[in-house]
mmCIF file of C-alpha atoms and ligand atoms in Angstrom:
data_model
loop_
_atom_site.group_PDB
_atom_site.id
_atom_site.type_symbol
_atom_site.label_atom_id
_atom_site.label_comp_id
_atom_site.label_asym_id
_atom_site.label_seq_id
_atom_site.Cartn_x
_atom_site.Cartn_y
_atom_site.Cartn_z
ATOM 1 C CA MET A 1 136.128 85.768 100.269
ATOM 2 C CA LYS A 2 136.047 82.426 102.112
ATOM 3 C CA LYS A 3 137.947 79.770 99.458
ATOM 4 C CA VAL A 4 136.015 76.063 99.103
ATOM 5 C CA LEU A 5 137.780 73.529 96.998
ATOM 6 C CA ILE A 6 135.351 71.388 95.139
ATOM 7 C CA LEU A 7 136.688 68.062 93.674
ATOM 8 C CA GLU A 8 134.245 66.327 91.807
ATOM 9 C CA ASP A 9 134.456 64.650 88.463
ATOM 10 C CA GLU A 10 130.702 64.779 87.989
ATOM 11 C CA VAL A 11 129.838 68.043 86.222
ATOM 12 C CA SER A 12 126.580 68.085 87.088
ATOM 13 C CA ILE A 13 126.912 67.522 90.706
ATOM 14 C CA ARG A 14 130.191 69.669 90.645
ATOM 15 C CA SER A 15 128.240 72.581 89.004
ATOM 16 C CA PHE A 16 125.403 72.328 91.737
ATOM 17 C CA VAL A 17 127.976 72.452 94.495
ATOM 18 C CA VAL A 18 129.385 75.121 93.033
ATOM 19 C CA ILE A 19 126.081 77.237 92.398
ATOM 20 C CA ASN A 20 125.520 76.358 95.921
ATOM 21 C CA LEU A 21 128.411 77.791 97.403
ATOM 22 C CA LYS A 22 128.665 80.764 95.479
ATOM 23 C CA ARG A 23 124.951 81.530 97.071
ATOM 24 C CA ALA A 24 126.177 80.914 100.629
ATOM 25 C CA GLY A 25 128.981 83.648 100.320
ATOM 26 C CA TYR A 26 131.757 81.169 99.453
ATOM 27 C CA ASP A 27 134.503 81.389 96.412
ATOM 28 C CA PRO A 28 134.249 77.905 94.947
ATOM 29 C CA ILE A 29 137.764 76.411 93.484
ATOM 30 C CA GLU A 30 136.850 73.355 90.876
ATOM 31 C CA ALA A 31 138.647 70.221 90.324
ATOM 32 C CA GLY A 32 137.577 67.071 88.160
ATOM 33 C CA THR A 33 140.573 64.909 89.274
ATOM 34 C CA GLY A 34 142.514 64.138 92.094
ATOM 35 C CA MET A 35 145.838 65.694 90.677
ATOM 36 C CA GLU A 36 144.204 68.670 89.704
ATOM 37 C CA ALA A 37 143.045 69.051 93.133
ATOM 38 C CA LEU A 38 146.229 69.043 94.652
ATOM 39 C CA GLU A 39 147.393 71.616 92.128
ATOM 40 C CA ARG A 40 144.770 73.766 92.705
ATOM 41 C CA LEU A 41 145.237 73.714 96.610
ATOM 42 C CA LYS A 42 148.942 74.563 95.905
ATOM 43 C CA GLU A 43 148.073 77.709 93.947
ATOM 44 C CA ASN A 44 145.478 78.503 96.775
ATOM 45 C CA PRO A 45 146.826 77.897 100.143
ATOM 46 C CA ASP A 46 144.051 79.837 101.736
ATOM 47 C CA VAL A 47 141.360 77.331 100.743
ATOM 48 C CA GLY A 48 139.975 76.590 104.154
ATOM 49 C CA VAL A 49 137.675 73.665 103.488
ATOM 50 C CA ALA A 50 138.007 70.825 100.800
ATOM 51 C CA ILE A 51 135.033 68.993 99.632
ATOM 52 C CA LEU A 52 136.330 65.658 98.016
ATOM 53 C CA ASP A 53 134.371 62.940 96.042
ATOM 54 C CA ILE A 54 135.804 59.454 96.350
ATOM 55 C CA MET A 55 135.471 57.927 92.808
ATOM 56 C CA LEU A 56 137.632 59.469 90.402
ATOM 57 C CA PRO A 57 139.056 58.973 87.351
ATOM 58 C CA ASP A 58 142.842 59.064 88.456
ATOM 59 C CA ILE A 59 143.630 58.536 92.179
ATOM 60 C CA ASP A 60 140.686 58.304 94.683
ATOM 61 C CA GLY A 61 139.425 60.723 97.053
ATOM 62 C CA PHE A 62 141.264 59.068 100.045
ATOM 63 C CA GLU A 63 144.500 59.106 98.432
ATOM 64 C CA VAL A 64 143.859 62.874 97.802
ATOM 65 C CA CYS A 65 142.932 63.310 101.367
ATOM 66 C CA ARG A 66 145.996 61.801 102.700
ATOM 67 C CA ASN A 67 148.189 63.948 100.205
ATOM 68 C CA ILE A 68 146.588 66.769 101.615
ATOM 69 C CA ARG A 69 146.902 66.402 105.340
ATOM 70 C CA ALA A 70 150.282 65.092 104.671
ATOM 71 C CA THR A 71 151.281 68.960 104.491
ATOM 72 C CA ASN A 72 148.160 70.641 105.788
ATOM 73 C CA LYS A 73 146.891 69.983 109.213
ATOM 74 C CA THR A 74 144.393 72.788 109.372
ATOM 75 C CA ILE A 75 142.311 72.603 106.404
ATOM 76 C CA GLY A 76 138.921 71.325 106.734
ATOM 77 C CA ILE A 77 138.233 68.061 104.545
ATOM 78 C CA ILE A 78 134.599 66.805 103.878
ATOM 79 C CA MET A 79 134.323 63.678 101.992
ATOM 80 C CA LEU A 80 131.280 62.874 99.652
ATOM 81 C CA THR A 81 130.298 59.680 99.859
ATOM 82 C CA ALA A 82 127.590 57.451 98.219
ATOM 83 C CA ARG A 83 124.780 56.115 100.442
ATOM 84 C CA THR A 84 125.821 52.250 100.087
ATOM 85 C CA GLN A 85 129.490 53.133 100.855
ATOM 86 C CA GLU A 86 129.247 52.481 104.765
ATOM 87 C CA MET A 87 133.222 51.869 104.534
ATOM 88 C CA ASP A 88 133.747 55.121 102.975
ATOM 89 C CA LYS A 89 133.147 57.113 105.939
ATOM 90 C CA VAL A 90 135.372 54.913 108.301
ATOM 91 C CA THR A 91 138.152 55.021 105.527
ATOM 92 C CA GLY A 92 137.430 58.685 105.175
ATOM 93 C CA LEU A 93 137.427 59.500 108.760
ATOM 94 C CA MET A 94 140.964 57.356 109.120
ATOM 95 C CA THR A 95 142.913 59.178 106.497
ATOM 96 C CA GLY A 96 142.235 62.470 108.060
ATOM 97 C CA ALA A 97 139.233 63.760 106.898
ATOM 98 C CA ASP A 98 136.988 65.622 109.042
ATOM 99 C CA ASP A 99 133.276 65.289 107.973
ATOM 100 C CA TYR A 100 131.464 63.307 105.454
ATOM 101 C CA VAL A 101 128.207 64.296 103.419
ATOM 102 C CA THR A 102 126.315 61.132 101.801
ATOM 103 C CA LYS A 103 125.004 61.673 98.179
ATOM 104 C CA PRO A 104 122.398 62.837 97.474
ATOM 105 C CA PHE A 105 122.722 65.700 99.382
ATOM 106 C CA SER A 106 120.750 68.837 99.956
ATOM 107 C CA PRO A 107 122.883 72.347 99.607
ATOM 108 C CA ALA A 108 121.693 73.518 103.021
ATOM 109 C CA GLU A 109 123.092 70.615 104.433
ATOM 110 C CA LEU A 110 126.436 70.824 102.875
ATOM 111 C CA THR A 111 126.775 74.408 103.463
ATOM 112 C CA ALA A 112 126.171 74.073 107.285
ATOM 113 C CA ARG A 113 128.796 71.537 107.350
ATOM 114 C CA ILE A 114 131.087 73.780 105.463
ATOM 115 C CA ASP A 115 130.001 76.606 107.827
ATOM 116 C CA ALA A 116 130.748 74.273 110.923
ATOM 117 C CA LEU A 117 134.122 73.446 109.651
ATOM 118 C CA TYR A 118 135.278 76.946 108.592
ATOM 119 C CA ARG A 119 134.322 77.999 112.414
ATOM 120 C CA ARG A 120 136.287 75.081 113.485
ATOM 121 C CA VAL A 121 139.240 76.301 111.603
ATOM 122 C CA GLY A 122 138.983 79.721 112.314
ATOM 123 C CA GLY A 123 138.784 80.872 108.696
ATOM 124 C CA GLY A 124 138.503 84.273 108.907
ATOM 125 C CA ALA A 125 136.802 86.679 111.373
ATOM 126 C CA GLU A 126 133.954 87.777 109.303
ATOM 127 C CA SER A 127 131.131 88.612 111.687
ATOM 128 C CA ASP A 128 129.528 85.710 112.293
ATOM 129 C CA PRO A 129 126.806 83.274 111.968
ATOM 130 C CA GLU A 130 124.336 86.138 110.180
ATOM 131 C CA ILE A 131 121.272 84.928 111.658
ATOM 132 C CA ILE A 132 118.081 86.966 112.582
ATOM 133 C CA VAL A 133 115.681 85.612 115.027
ATOM 134 C CA HIS A 134 112.304 86.996 115.696
ATOM 135 C CA GLU A 135 109.831 84.600 116.985
ATOM 136 C CA PRO A 136 108.812 82.626 115.278
ATOM 137 C CA PHE A 137 111.063 83.268 112.573
ATOM 138 C CA THR A 138 114.362 82.606 111.809
ATOM 139 C CA LEU A 139 116.392 83.894 108.931
ATOM 140 C CA ASN A 140 119.823 82.398 107.871
ATOM 141 C CA ILE A 141 121.340 85.051 105.574
ATOM 142 C CA ARG A 142 124.150 82.883 104.681
ATOM 143 C CA ASN A 143 121.844 80.074 103.328
ATOM 144 C CA ARG A 144 119.102 82.401 102.342
ATOM 145 C CA THR A 145 116.597 80.452 104.573
ATOM 146 C CA LEU A 146 113.702 81.121 106.598
ATOM 147 C CA GLU A 147 112.303 79.007 108.852
ATOM 148 C CA LYS A 148 108.831 79.084 110.998
ATOM 149 C CA ASP A 149 108.567 77.436 114.203
ATOM 150 C CA GLY A 150 111.583 75.208 113.228
ATOM 151 C CA ARG A 151 109.754 74.718 110.028
ATOM 152 C CA ARG A 152 111.597 75.581 106.484
ATOM 153 C CA ILE A 153 109.106 77.870 104.478
ATOM 154 C CA LYS A 154 109.817 77.689 100.723
ATOM 155 C CA LEU A 155 110.364 81.027 99.421
ATOM 156 C CA THR A 156 111.558 82.540 95.947
ATOM 157 C CA GLN A 157 114.512 84.345 95.353
ATOM 158 C CA VAL A 158 112.590 87.386 95.247
ATOM 159 C CA GLU A 159 110.192 86.636 98.660
ATOM 160 C CA TYR A 160 113.283 85.736 100.340
ATOM 161 C CA ALA A 161 115.130 89.192 99.570
ATOM 162 C CA ILE A 162 111.935 91.201 100.822
ATOM 163 C CA ILE A 163 111.894 89.083 104.000
ATOM 164 C CA GLN A 164 115.503 89.589 104.388
ATOM 165 C CA LEU A 165 114.772 93.674 104.039
ATOM 166 C CA PHE A 166 111.966 93.244 106.678
ATOM 167 C CA MET A 167 114.080 91.289 109.065
ATOM 168 C CA GLN A 168 116.679 94.050 108.905
ATOM 169 C CA ASN A 169 114.377 96.611 109.621
ATOM 170 C CA PRO A 170 112.111 95.736 112.065
ATOM 171 C CA GLY A 171 109.344 97.998 112.992
ATOM 172 C CA ARG A 172 110.537 100.498 110.352
ATOM 173 C CA ALA A 173 107.667 101.472 107.722
ATOM 174 C CA LEU A 174 109.307 100.989 104.071
ATOM 175 C CA SER A 175 107.788 102.546 101.101
ATOM 176 C CA ARG A 176 106.706 100.320 98.068
ATOM 177 C CA GLU A 177 109.803 102.424 95.945
ATOM 178 C CA ASP A 178 111.805 101.172 99.215
ATOM 179 C CA ILE A 179 111.273 97.871 98.522
ATOM 180 C CA LEU A 180 111.451 97.791 94.820
ATOM 181 C CA THR A 181 114.602 99.521 94.686
ATOM 182 C CA SER A 182 116.319 97.151 97.481
ATOM 183 C CA VAL A 183 115.088 93.827 96.093
ATOM 184 C CA TRP A 184 114.777 94.609 92.286
ATOM 185 C CA GLY A 185 117.373 96.984 91.570
ATOM 186 C CA ARG A 186 117.436 100.912 90.978
ATOM 187 C CA ASP A 187 117.376 100.078 87.277
ATOM 188 C CA TYR A 188 114.117 98.249 87.580
ATOM 189 C CA ASP A 189 111.296 99.969 85.649
ATOM 190 C CA GLY A 190 108.643 97.586 86.269
ATOM 191 C CA GLU A 191 105.593 98.711 88.180
ATOM 192 C CA LEU A 192 105.470 98.895 92.177
ATOM 193 C CA LYS A 193 102.584 96.615 91.963
ATOM 194 C CA ILE A 194 104.966 93.790 91.848
ATOM 195 C CA VAL A 195 105.629 94.434 95.782
ATOM 196 C CA ASP A 196 101.965 94.014 96.395
ATOM 197 C CA VAL A 197 101.897 90.784 94.419
ATOM 198 C CA ASN A 198 104.539 89.205 96.099
ATOM 199 C CA ILE A 199 104.032 90.543 99.846
ATOM 200 C CA ARG A 200 100.491 88.982 99.143
ATOM 201 C CA ARG A 201 102.197 85.661 98.364
ATOM 202 C CA LEU A 202 104.803 86.033 101.052
ATOM 203 C CA ARG A 203 101.733 86.599 103.461
ATOM 204 C CA ILE A 204 99.914 83.360 102.439
ATOM 205 C CA LYS A 205 103.184 81.752 103.238
ATOM 206 C CA ILE A 206 103.918 83.169 106.627
ATOM 207 C CA GLU A 207 100.971 84.798 108.270
ATOM 208 C CA ASP A 208 98.849 82.875 110.619
ATOM 209 C CA ASN A 209 95.736 84.580 109.176
ATOM 210 C CA THR A 210 96.224 86.370 106.046
ATOM 211 C CA ALA A 211 92.922 88.369 106.626
ATOM 212 C CA ASN A 212 94.734 90.089 109.661
ATOM 213 C CA PRO A 213 98.529 90.112 108.979
ATOM 214 C CA THR A 214 100.791 90.659 112.123
ATOM 215 C CA TYR A 215 103.944 90.263 110.240
ATOM 216 C CA ILE A 216 103.759 92.072 107.203
ATOM 217 C CA THR A 217 101.566 94.963 108.326
ATOM 218 C CA THR A 218 99.993 97.587 105.882
ATOM 219 C CA VAL A 219 101.446 101.241 106.257
ATOM 220 C CA TRP A 220 98.230 102.610 104.469
ATOM 221 C CA GLY A 221 98.981 104.950 101.547
ATOM 222 C CA PHE A 222 102.779 104.324 102.346
ATOM 223 C CA GLY A 223 103.706 100.981 102.173
ATOM 224 C CA TYR A 224 104.609 97.905 104.768
ATOM 225 C CA LYS A 225 106.488 97.121 107.522
ATOM 226 C CA TRP A 226 107.770 94.238 109.808
ATOM 227 C CA GLY A 227 105.709 93.760 112.752
ATOM 228 C CA LEU A 228 102.774 95.496 114.428
HETATM 229 CA CA1 CA B 1 132.890 60.548 91.307
#
């Protein structure tokens, strides 16, 4: 898995980033101080991208950045800057950072930047960008997001999993059992009705006309399929 170092002394922000990195398929390496970050990098020379906070209890993020760059030209470096610290951006880029993200940031924004850097540093040849487009929908598997006509549709994790299953199997009739097993897992022993409940909610979110669905269509007596 692609490793990403996250240096941030504020535990709440760090765990927020860690959760979202994992969700995006990265392997997060954590550090709470500048010195710790440099140690972690020595132990993990295959880290492709480092996210560095600037205000830290020991040496600041710029110093860490300079230190990393002194020996490593290829690693991608993203600085975390506060909104008010415009100068941080300039200083950060001068010390060798590739990019910066301003706090507060959204998980999607941060992972998009990491993805971009990872592509640039050539971090692995994993089959790319994991995006499925079925007009008007765009599914981003890495970020677990769905857009319709370029607008994000807010989905629960279960709803997302259902949509991904559909979009990876366009035109294929999926039984309610198939959907239940694939989304809730083989050991789930709830009722099939939960599939219908989630489909109904999904239709409200994605269909143009829920009375006449054209994206998630019903296969009578069997289940559902993606498309007409
Ligand atoms: Ca800090």
